[in-house]
Coordinates of C-alpha atoms in Angstrom, one line a residue:
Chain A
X1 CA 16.2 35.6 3.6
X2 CA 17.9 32.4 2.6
X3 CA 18.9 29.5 4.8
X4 CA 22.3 27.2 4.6
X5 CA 21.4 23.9 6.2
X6 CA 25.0 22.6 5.8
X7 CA 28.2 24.3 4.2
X8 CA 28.8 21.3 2.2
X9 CA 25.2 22.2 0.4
X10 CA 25.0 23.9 -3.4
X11 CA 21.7 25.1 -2.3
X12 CA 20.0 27.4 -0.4
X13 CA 16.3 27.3 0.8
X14 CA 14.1 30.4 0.5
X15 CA 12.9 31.8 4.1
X16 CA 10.5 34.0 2.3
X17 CA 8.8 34.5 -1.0
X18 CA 11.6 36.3 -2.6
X19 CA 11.0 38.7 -6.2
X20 CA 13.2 38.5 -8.7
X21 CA 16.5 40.3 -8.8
X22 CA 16.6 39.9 -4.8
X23 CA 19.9 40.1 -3.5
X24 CA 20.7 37.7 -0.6
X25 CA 23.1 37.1 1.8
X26 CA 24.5 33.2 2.0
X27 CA 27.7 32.9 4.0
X28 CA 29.2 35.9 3.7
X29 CA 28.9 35.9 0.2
X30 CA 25.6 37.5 -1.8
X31 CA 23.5 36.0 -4.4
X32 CA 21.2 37.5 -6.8
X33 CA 18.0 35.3 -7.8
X34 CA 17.3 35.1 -11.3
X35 CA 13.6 34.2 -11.1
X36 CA 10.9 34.8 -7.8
X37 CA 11.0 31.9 -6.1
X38 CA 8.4 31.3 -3.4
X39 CA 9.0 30.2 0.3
X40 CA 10.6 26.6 0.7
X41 CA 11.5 26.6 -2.7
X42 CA 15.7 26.1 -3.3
X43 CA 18.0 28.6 -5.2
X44 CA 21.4 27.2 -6.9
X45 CA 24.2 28.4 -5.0
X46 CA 26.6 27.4 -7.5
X47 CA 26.9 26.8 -10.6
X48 CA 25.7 22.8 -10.8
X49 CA 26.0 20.9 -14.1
X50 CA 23.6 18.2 -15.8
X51 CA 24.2 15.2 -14.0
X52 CA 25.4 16.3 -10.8
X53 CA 24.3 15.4 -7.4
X54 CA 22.4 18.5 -5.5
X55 CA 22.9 18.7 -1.5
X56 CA 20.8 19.7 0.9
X57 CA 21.2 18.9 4.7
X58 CA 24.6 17.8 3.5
X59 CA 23.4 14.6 1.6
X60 CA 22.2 13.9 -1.6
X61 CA 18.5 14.9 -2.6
X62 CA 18.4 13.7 -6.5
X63 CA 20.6 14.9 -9.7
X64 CA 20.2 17.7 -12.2
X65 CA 18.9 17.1 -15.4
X66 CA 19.8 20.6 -16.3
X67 CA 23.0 23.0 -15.9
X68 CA 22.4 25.7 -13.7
X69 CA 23.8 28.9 -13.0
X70 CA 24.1 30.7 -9.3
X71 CA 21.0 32.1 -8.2
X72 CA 18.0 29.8 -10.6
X73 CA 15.3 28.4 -8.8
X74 CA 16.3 24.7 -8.4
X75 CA 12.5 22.4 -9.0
X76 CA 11.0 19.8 -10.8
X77 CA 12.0 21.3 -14.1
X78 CA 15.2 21.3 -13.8
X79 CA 16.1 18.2 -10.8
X80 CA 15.1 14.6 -10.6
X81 CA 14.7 11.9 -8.1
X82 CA 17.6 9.5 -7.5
X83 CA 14.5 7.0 -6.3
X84 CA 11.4 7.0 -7.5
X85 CA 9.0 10.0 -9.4
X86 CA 7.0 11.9 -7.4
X87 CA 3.0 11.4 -8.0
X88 CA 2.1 14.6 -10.6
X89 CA -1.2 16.0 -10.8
X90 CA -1.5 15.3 -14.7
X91 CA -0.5 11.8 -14.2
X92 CA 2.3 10.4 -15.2
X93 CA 5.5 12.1 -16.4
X94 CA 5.2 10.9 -20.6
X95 CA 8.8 11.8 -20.4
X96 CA 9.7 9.3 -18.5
X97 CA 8.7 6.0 -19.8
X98 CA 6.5 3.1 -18.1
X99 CA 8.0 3.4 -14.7
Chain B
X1 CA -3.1 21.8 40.5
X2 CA -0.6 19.0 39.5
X3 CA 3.1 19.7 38.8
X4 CA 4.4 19.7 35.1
X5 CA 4.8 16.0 33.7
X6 CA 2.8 14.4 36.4
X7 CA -1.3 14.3 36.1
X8 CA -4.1 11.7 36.5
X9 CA -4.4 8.9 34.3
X10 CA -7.3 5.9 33.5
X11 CA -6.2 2.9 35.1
X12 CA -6.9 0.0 32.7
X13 CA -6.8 -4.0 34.0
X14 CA -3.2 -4.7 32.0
X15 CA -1.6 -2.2 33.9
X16 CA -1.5 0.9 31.3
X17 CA -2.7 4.0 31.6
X18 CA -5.2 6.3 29.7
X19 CA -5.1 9.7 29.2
X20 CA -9.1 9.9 28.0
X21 CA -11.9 7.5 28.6
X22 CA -13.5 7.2 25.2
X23 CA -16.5 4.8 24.0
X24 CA -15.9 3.6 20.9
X25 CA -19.1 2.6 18.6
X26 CA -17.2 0.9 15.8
X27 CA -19.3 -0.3 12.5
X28 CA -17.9 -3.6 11.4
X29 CA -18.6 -3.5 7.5
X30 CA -19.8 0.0 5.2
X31 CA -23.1 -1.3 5.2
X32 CA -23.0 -0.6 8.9
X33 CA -21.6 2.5 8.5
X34 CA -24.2 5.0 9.1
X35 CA -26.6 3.5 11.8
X36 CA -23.6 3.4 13.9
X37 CA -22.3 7.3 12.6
X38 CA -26.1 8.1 13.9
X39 CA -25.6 6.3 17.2
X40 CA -22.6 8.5 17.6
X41 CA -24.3 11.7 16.3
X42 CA -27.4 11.6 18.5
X43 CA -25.7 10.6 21.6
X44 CA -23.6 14.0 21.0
X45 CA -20.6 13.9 23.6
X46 CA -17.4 13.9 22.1
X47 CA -16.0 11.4 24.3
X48 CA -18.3 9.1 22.1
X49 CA -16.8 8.0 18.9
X50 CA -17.0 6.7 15.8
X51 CA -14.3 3.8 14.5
X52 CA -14.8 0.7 11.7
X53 CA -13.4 -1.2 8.7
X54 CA -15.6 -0.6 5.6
X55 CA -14.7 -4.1 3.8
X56 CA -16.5 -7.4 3.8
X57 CA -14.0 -9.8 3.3
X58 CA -12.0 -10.6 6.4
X59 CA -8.5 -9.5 7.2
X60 CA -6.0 -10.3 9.7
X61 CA -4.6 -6.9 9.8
X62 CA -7.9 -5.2 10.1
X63 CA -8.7 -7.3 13.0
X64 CA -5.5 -6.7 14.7
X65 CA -5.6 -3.1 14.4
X66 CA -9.3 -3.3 15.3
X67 CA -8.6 -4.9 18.6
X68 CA -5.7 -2.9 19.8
X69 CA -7.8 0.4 19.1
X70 CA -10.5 -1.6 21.6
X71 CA -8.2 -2.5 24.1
X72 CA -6.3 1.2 23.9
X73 CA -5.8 2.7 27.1
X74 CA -7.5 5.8 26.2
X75 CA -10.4 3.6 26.0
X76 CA -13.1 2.5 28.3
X77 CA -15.8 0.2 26.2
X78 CA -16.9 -0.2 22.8
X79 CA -20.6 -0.6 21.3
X80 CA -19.9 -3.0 18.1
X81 CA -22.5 -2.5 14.7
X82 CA -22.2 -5.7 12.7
X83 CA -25.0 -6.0 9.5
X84 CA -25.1 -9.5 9.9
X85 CA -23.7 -11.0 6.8
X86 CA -20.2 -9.5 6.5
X87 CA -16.9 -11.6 7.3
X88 CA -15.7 -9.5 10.3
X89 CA -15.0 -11.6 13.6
X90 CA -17.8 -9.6 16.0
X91 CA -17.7 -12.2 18.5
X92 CA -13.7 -12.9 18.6
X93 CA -13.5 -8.5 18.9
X94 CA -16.2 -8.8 21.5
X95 CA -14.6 -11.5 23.6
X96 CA -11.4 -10.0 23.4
X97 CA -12.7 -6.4 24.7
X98 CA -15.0 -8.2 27.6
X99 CA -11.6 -10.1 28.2
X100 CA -9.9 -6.8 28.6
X101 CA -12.1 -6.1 31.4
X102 CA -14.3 -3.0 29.5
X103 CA -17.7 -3.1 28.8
X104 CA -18.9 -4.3 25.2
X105 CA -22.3 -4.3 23.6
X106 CA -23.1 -5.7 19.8
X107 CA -25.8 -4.9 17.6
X108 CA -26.8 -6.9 14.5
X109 CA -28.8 -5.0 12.4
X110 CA -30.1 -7.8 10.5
X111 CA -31.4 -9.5 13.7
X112 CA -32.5 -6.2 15.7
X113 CA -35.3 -4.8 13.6
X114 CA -33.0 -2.7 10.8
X115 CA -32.2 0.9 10.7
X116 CA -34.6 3.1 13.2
X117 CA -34.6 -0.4 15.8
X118 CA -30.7 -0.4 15.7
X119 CA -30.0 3.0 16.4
X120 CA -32.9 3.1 19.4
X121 CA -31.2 -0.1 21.0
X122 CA -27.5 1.8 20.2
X123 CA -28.5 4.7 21.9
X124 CA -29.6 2.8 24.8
X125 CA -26.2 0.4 24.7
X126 CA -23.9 3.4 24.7
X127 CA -25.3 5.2 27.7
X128 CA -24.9 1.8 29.8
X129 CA -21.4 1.3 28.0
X130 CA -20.6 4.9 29.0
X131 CA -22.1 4.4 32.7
X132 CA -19.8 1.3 33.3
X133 CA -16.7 3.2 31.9
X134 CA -16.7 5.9 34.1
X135 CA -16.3 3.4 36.9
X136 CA -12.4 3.2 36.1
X137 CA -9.7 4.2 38.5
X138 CA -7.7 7.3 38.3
X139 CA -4.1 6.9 39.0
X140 CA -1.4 9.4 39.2
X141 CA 0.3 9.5 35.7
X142 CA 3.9 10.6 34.2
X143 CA 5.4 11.4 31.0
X144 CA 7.1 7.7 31.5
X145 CA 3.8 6.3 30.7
X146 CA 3.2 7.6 27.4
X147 CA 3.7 6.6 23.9
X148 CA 3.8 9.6 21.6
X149 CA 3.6 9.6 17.9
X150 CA 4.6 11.8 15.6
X151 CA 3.8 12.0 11.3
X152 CA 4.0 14.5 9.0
X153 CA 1.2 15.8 6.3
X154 CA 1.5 17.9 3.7
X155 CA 5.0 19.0 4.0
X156 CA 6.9 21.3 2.0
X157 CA 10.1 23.1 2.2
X158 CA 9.8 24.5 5.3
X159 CA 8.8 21.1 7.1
X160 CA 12.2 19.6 7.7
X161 CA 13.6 23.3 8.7
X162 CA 10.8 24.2 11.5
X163 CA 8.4 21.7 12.5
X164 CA 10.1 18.5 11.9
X165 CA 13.7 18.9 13.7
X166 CA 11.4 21.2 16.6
X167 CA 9.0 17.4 17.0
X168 CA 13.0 15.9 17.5
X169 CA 13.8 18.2 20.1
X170 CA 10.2 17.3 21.8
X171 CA 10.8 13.6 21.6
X172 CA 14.5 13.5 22.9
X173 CA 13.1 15.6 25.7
X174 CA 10.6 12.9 26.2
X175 CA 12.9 9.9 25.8
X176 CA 15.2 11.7 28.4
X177 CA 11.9 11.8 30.3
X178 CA 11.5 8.0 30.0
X179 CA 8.2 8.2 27.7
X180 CA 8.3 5.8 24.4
X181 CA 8.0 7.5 21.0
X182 CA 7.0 5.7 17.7
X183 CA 8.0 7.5 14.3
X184 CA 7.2 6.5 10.9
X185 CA 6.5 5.6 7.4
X186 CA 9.4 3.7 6.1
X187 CA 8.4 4.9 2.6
X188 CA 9.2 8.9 3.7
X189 CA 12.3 7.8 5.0
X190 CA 13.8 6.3 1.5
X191 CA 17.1 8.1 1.4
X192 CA 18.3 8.2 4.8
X193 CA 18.2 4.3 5.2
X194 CA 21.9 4.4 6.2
X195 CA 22.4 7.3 8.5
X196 CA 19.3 5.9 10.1
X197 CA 20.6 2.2 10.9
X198 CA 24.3 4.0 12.3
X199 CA 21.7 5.0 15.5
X200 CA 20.1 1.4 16.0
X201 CA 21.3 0.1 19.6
X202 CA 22.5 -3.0 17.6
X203 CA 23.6 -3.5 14.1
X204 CA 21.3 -6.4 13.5
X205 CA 18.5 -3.9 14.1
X206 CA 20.3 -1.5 11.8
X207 CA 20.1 -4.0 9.3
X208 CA 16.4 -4.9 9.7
X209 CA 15.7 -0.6 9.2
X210 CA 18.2 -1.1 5.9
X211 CA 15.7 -4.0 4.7
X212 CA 12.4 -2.6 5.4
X213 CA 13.3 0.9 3.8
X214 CA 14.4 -1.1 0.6
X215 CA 10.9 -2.9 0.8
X216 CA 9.1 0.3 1.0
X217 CA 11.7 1.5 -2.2
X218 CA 10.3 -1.7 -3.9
X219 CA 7.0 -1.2 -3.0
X220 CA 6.6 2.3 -4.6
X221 CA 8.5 1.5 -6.9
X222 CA 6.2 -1.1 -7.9
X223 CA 3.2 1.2 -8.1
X224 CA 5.3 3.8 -9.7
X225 CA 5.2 6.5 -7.0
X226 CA 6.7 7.4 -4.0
X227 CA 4.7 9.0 -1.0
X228 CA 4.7 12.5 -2.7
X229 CA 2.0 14.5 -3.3
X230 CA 1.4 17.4 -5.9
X231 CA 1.3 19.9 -3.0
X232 CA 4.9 18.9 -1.7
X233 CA 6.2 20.0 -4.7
X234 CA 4.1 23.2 -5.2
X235 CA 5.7 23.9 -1.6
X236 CA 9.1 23.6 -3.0
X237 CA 9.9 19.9 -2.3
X238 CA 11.4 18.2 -5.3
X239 CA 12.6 14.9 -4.8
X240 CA 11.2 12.0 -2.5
X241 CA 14.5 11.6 -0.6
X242 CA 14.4 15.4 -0.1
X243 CA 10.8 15.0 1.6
X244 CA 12.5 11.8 3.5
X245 CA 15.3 13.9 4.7
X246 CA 12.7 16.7 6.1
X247 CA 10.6 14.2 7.7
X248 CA 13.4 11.8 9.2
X249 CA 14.3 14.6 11.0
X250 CA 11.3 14.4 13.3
X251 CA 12.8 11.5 15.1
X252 CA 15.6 13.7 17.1
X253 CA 19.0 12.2 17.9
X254 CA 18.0 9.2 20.0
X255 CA 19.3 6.2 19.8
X256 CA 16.4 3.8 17.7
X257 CA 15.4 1.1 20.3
X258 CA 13.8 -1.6 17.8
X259 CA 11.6 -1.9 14.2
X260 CA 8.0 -2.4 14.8
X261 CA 4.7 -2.7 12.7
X262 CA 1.0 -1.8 13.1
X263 CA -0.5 -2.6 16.6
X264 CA 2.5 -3.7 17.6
X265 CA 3.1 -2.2 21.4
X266 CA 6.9 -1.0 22.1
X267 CA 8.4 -3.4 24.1
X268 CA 10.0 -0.3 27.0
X269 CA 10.7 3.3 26.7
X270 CA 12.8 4.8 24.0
X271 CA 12.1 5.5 19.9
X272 CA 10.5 2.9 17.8
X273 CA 10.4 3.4 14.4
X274 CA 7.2 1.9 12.6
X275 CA 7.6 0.0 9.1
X276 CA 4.3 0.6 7.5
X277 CA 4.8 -0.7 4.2
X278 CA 3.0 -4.0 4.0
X279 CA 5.6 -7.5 3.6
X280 CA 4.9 -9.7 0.4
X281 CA 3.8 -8.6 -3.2
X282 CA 2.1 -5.5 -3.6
X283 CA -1.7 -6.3 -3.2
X284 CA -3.6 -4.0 -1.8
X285 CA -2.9 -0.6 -2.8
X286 CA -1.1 2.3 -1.6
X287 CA 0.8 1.5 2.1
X288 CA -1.6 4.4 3.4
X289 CA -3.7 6.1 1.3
X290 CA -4.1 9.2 3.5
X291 CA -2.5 10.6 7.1
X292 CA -5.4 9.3 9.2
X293 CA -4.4 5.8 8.0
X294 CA -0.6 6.3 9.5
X295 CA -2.6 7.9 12.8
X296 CA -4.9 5.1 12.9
X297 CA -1.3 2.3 13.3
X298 CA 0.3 4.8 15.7
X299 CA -2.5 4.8 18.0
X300 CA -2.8 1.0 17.1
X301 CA 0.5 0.7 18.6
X302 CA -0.3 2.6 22.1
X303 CA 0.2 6.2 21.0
X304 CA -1.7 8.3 23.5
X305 CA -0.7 11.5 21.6
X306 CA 0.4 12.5 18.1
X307 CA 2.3 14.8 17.1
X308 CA 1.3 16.4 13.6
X309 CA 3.8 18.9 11.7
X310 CA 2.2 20.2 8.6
X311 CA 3.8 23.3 5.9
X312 CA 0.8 23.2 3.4
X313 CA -1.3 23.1 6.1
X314 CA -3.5 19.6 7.7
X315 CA -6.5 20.2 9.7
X316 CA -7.1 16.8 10.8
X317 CA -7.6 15.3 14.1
X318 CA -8.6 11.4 15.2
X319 CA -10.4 9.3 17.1
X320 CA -9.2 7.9 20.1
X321 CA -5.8 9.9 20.8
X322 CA -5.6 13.7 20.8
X323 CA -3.6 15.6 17.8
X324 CA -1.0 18.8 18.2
X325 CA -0.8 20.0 15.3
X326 CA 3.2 21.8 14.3
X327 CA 2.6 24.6 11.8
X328 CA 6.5 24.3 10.0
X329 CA 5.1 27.3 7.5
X330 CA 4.7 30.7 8.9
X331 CA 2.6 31.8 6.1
X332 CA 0.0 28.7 6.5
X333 CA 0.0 29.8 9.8
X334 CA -1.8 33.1 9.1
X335 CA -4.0 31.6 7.2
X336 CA -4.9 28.6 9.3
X337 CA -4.0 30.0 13.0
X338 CA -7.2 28.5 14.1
X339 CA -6.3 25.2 13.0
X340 CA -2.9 24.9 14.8
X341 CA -1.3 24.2 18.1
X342 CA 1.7 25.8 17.7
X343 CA 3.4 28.1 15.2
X344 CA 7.1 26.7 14.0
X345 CA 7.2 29.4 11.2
X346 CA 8.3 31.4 13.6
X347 CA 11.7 30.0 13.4
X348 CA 11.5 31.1 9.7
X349 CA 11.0 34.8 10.9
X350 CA 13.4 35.1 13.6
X351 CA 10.8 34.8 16.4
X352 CA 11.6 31.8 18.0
X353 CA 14.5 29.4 18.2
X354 CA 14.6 25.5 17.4
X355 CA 15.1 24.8 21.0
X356 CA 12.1 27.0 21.6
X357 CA 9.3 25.9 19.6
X358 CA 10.7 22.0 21.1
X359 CA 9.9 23.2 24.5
X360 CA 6.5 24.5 23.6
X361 CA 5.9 21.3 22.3
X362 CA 7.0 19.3 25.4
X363 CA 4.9 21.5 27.2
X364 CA 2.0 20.5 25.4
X365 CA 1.9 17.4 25.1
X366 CA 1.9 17.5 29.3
X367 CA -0.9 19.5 28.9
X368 CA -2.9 17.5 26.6
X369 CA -2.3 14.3 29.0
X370 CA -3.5 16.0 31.5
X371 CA -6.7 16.8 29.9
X372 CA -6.7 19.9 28.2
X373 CA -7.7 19.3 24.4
X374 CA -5.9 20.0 21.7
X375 CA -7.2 22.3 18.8
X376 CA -8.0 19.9 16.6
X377 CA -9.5 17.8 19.5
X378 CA -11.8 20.7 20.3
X379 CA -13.0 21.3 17.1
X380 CA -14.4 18.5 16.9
X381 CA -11.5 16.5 14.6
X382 CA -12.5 12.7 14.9
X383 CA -11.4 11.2 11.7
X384 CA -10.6 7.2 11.0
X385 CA -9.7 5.4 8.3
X386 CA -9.1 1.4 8.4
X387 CA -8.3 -0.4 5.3
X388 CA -6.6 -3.9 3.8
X389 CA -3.1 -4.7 4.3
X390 CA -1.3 -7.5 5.4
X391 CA 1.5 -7.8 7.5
X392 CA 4.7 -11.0 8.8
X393 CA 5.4 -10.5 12.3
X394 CA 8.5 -8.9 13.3
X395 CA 11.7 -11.3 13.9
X396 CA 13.9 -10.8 17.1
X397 CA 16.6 -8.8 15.5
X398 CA 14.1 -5.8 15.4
X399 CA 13.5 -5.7 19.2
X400 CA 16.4 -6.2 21.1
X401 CA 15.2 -5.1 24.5
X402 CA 12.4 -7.4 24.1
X403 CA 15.3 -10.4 23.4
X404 CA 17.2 -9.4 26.4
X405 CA 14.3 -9.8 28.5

């Protein structure tokens, strides 16, 4: 119900819209989600701190800018964009100065 | 019957070959915009359509683009709309398309009588422009003579799992096959400017991919977004160089044969990658402001065929060149089955394997050249969009067959 794109990766992508409490299978080894997360949408599949680099495909896809624990939804609240912010439907991100 | 990969093509007078034989009735300015939309309505045949550049002000890119959709080898003549007033070159675009050996008719609205005389005397134009294009030749065709695009619109999470890595299976099938393929937006591909200028036949070229990425990370940077849109993010994309990494994967494992820009044509066979982002300081706007603009420069640039993966779920088609539309999300696909070509998802459900849904897309596309129309095709999909950009030409470094020669 998950998918590993590449061992080196700390998360998973959802193959399905998955509830809550779901237990899932990643590599031998299970994983229980801590919140639903819908279809597409990554899950932590370790513990990753503030700061740290998230993988995906093997390669860098932004940095936390919270800790998270195994199984939490991995998204815009929680990971940022090494590059450049992604357009928001309420404008701007007021957070994040004039950029 | 023909065999797989072979079929009848349009024999144009420079030697390429067209997989449709479209009349184009192109309005040269908005205020043009809807006589020649009611030419195109009232004539009724969908091999009759509609094409044009809203502005006033002149602009080299527009022109260019404008003149390599004329002279397109899925085109057989053009009916021009000018107002009268507007600072479009109607006679240089008509010159160039009676050069190219089609037949070309313009209207000046200002001079023919206005609205009602214009569309009576574009009626009549596009039925002798249409008369004189079916007087091509038909030649016999291969995959070797195609250009294939390929872009992605509103992608998500599943995009760079399914329909994105399944278009690279299709278009290393086709360079094996000895057809050219163009992918693109420099912009979607910040993030994997490295691994991507390891597969350019040259490192001088590899180094030309390096710069124009960083353009396009300079670009949006200077406008303060990247090419991401809400829905990405509701589909469980986060980060622009996530949505890169997805997307990049829709170029396969070829090697990348050279760097080139809007309505430029590939030099020979093999994957081009298209910078889109315009060169100097940021002055127009947004690189494209919507998919039918990166559509529009692949076609620009020869495409006879686009490839279209979508996970949130595009319905678009275009003018000129027919689009196969790549479902990546097997839940959009229930909900927009009509809409689609071919369902990717399945990969997601354990229906299908990479490998798999590739094929079906190789497939396809021989089928579409050969004349079957695509969904989007047959529903009726024509859109265009034409805007302002401006563009340097491309230095030898980015085409090194085209140096060798």
């Amino acid at each position: 119900m998950v998918i590993l794109l590449h061992p080196r990766d700390n998360v998973v992508v959802a193959a399905a819209n998955l509830a809550a409490g779901s237990i899932v299978d990643v590599a031998g080894e299970s994983l229980c989600l801590a919140q639903a997360v819908p279809l597409g949408h990554k899950v932590a599949r370790v513990a990753i701190g503030a700061g740290e680099r998230v993988l995906r495909y093997g390669v860098p896809i932004g940095t936390m800018r919270a800790a998270v624990k195994p199984g939490d939804h991995v998204h815009s609240h929680n990971l940022d964009s090494d590059y450049i912010p992604p357009t928001r439907r309420e404008g701007p991100d007021p957070t994040k100065g004039s950029q | 019957m023909t065999t797989p990969g072979h079929f009848q093509g349009y024999l144009r007078p420079d030697g390429r070959k067209g997989i449709r034989n479209v009349v184009l009735v192109a309005y040269l300015v908005e205020c043009a915009h809807h006589v020649a939309r009611a030419i195109v309505t009232r004539t009724d045949d969908p091999s009759v359509q509609l094409i044009g550049f809203p502005g006033c002000y002149p602009n080299s890119y527009a022109f260019q683009i404008m003149q390599q959709l004329a002279t397109h080898p899925n085109v057989g003549g053009m009916v021009l709309v000018s107002l009268g007033c507007e600072g479009f070159n109607r006679q240089g675009l008509a010159d160039i398309v009676a050069a190219s050996g089609r037949p070309v008719e313009t209207l000046v609205i200002q001079q023919a009588g206005g609205t009602r005389a214009t569309i009576d005397a574009g009626l009549a134009a596009v039925a002798r422009v249409r008369k004189a294009a079916e007087k091509v030749d038909m030649v016999p065709m291969a995959l070797s003579d195609l250009v294939v695009g390929t872009i992605c619109g509103g992608s998500d999470g599943t995009s760079g799992i399914t329909a994105n890595p399944a278009v690279g299976v299709c278009f290393d099938r086709l360079i094996d096959a000895g057809a050219t393929c163009i992918f693109e937006e420099t912009g979607e591909l910040i993030g994997c400017e490295q691994v991507m200028s390891s597969r350019a036949i040259t490192p001088e070229l590899g180094d030309e991919i390096e710069k124009a990425v960083a353009k396009a990370e300079r670009y949006y940077a200077t406008l303060g977004y990247g090419s991401f849109a809400p829905g990405n993010a509701d589909g469980g994309l986060t980060t622009q160089e996530e949505k890169s990494l997805g997307a990049y994967s829709k170029s396969g494992h070829s090697p990348i044969s050279g760097l080139i820009k809007p309505g430029d044509i590939p030099p020979g066979p093999g994957l081009y990658l298209m910078d889109v982002v315009p060169d100097g300081e940021v002055r127009f706007g947004f690189p494209n402001i919507t998919d039918n603009a990166e559509i529009v420069e692949l076609i620009a640039s020869g495409s006879h065929i686009i490839l279209f993966t979508t996970g949130r779920g595009s319905v678009v088609g275009s003018a000129i060149s027919p689009v196969i539309k790549v479902c990546a999300n097997p839940d959009t696909y229930d909900q927009l089955a009509d809409d689609m070509d071919v369902n990717a998802g399945r990969i997601l459900r354990g229906d299908a394997t990479l490998d798999a849904v590739g094929g079906e897309i190789f497939d396809l596309v021989g089928k579409v050249a050969s004349g079957e129309p695509s969904v989007s095709e047959a529903l009726g999909h024509q859109e265009f969009i034409l805007t302002y950009k401006q563009f340097e030409a491309v230095g030898p470094a980015c085409l090194p067959t085209a140096a060798r020669r």
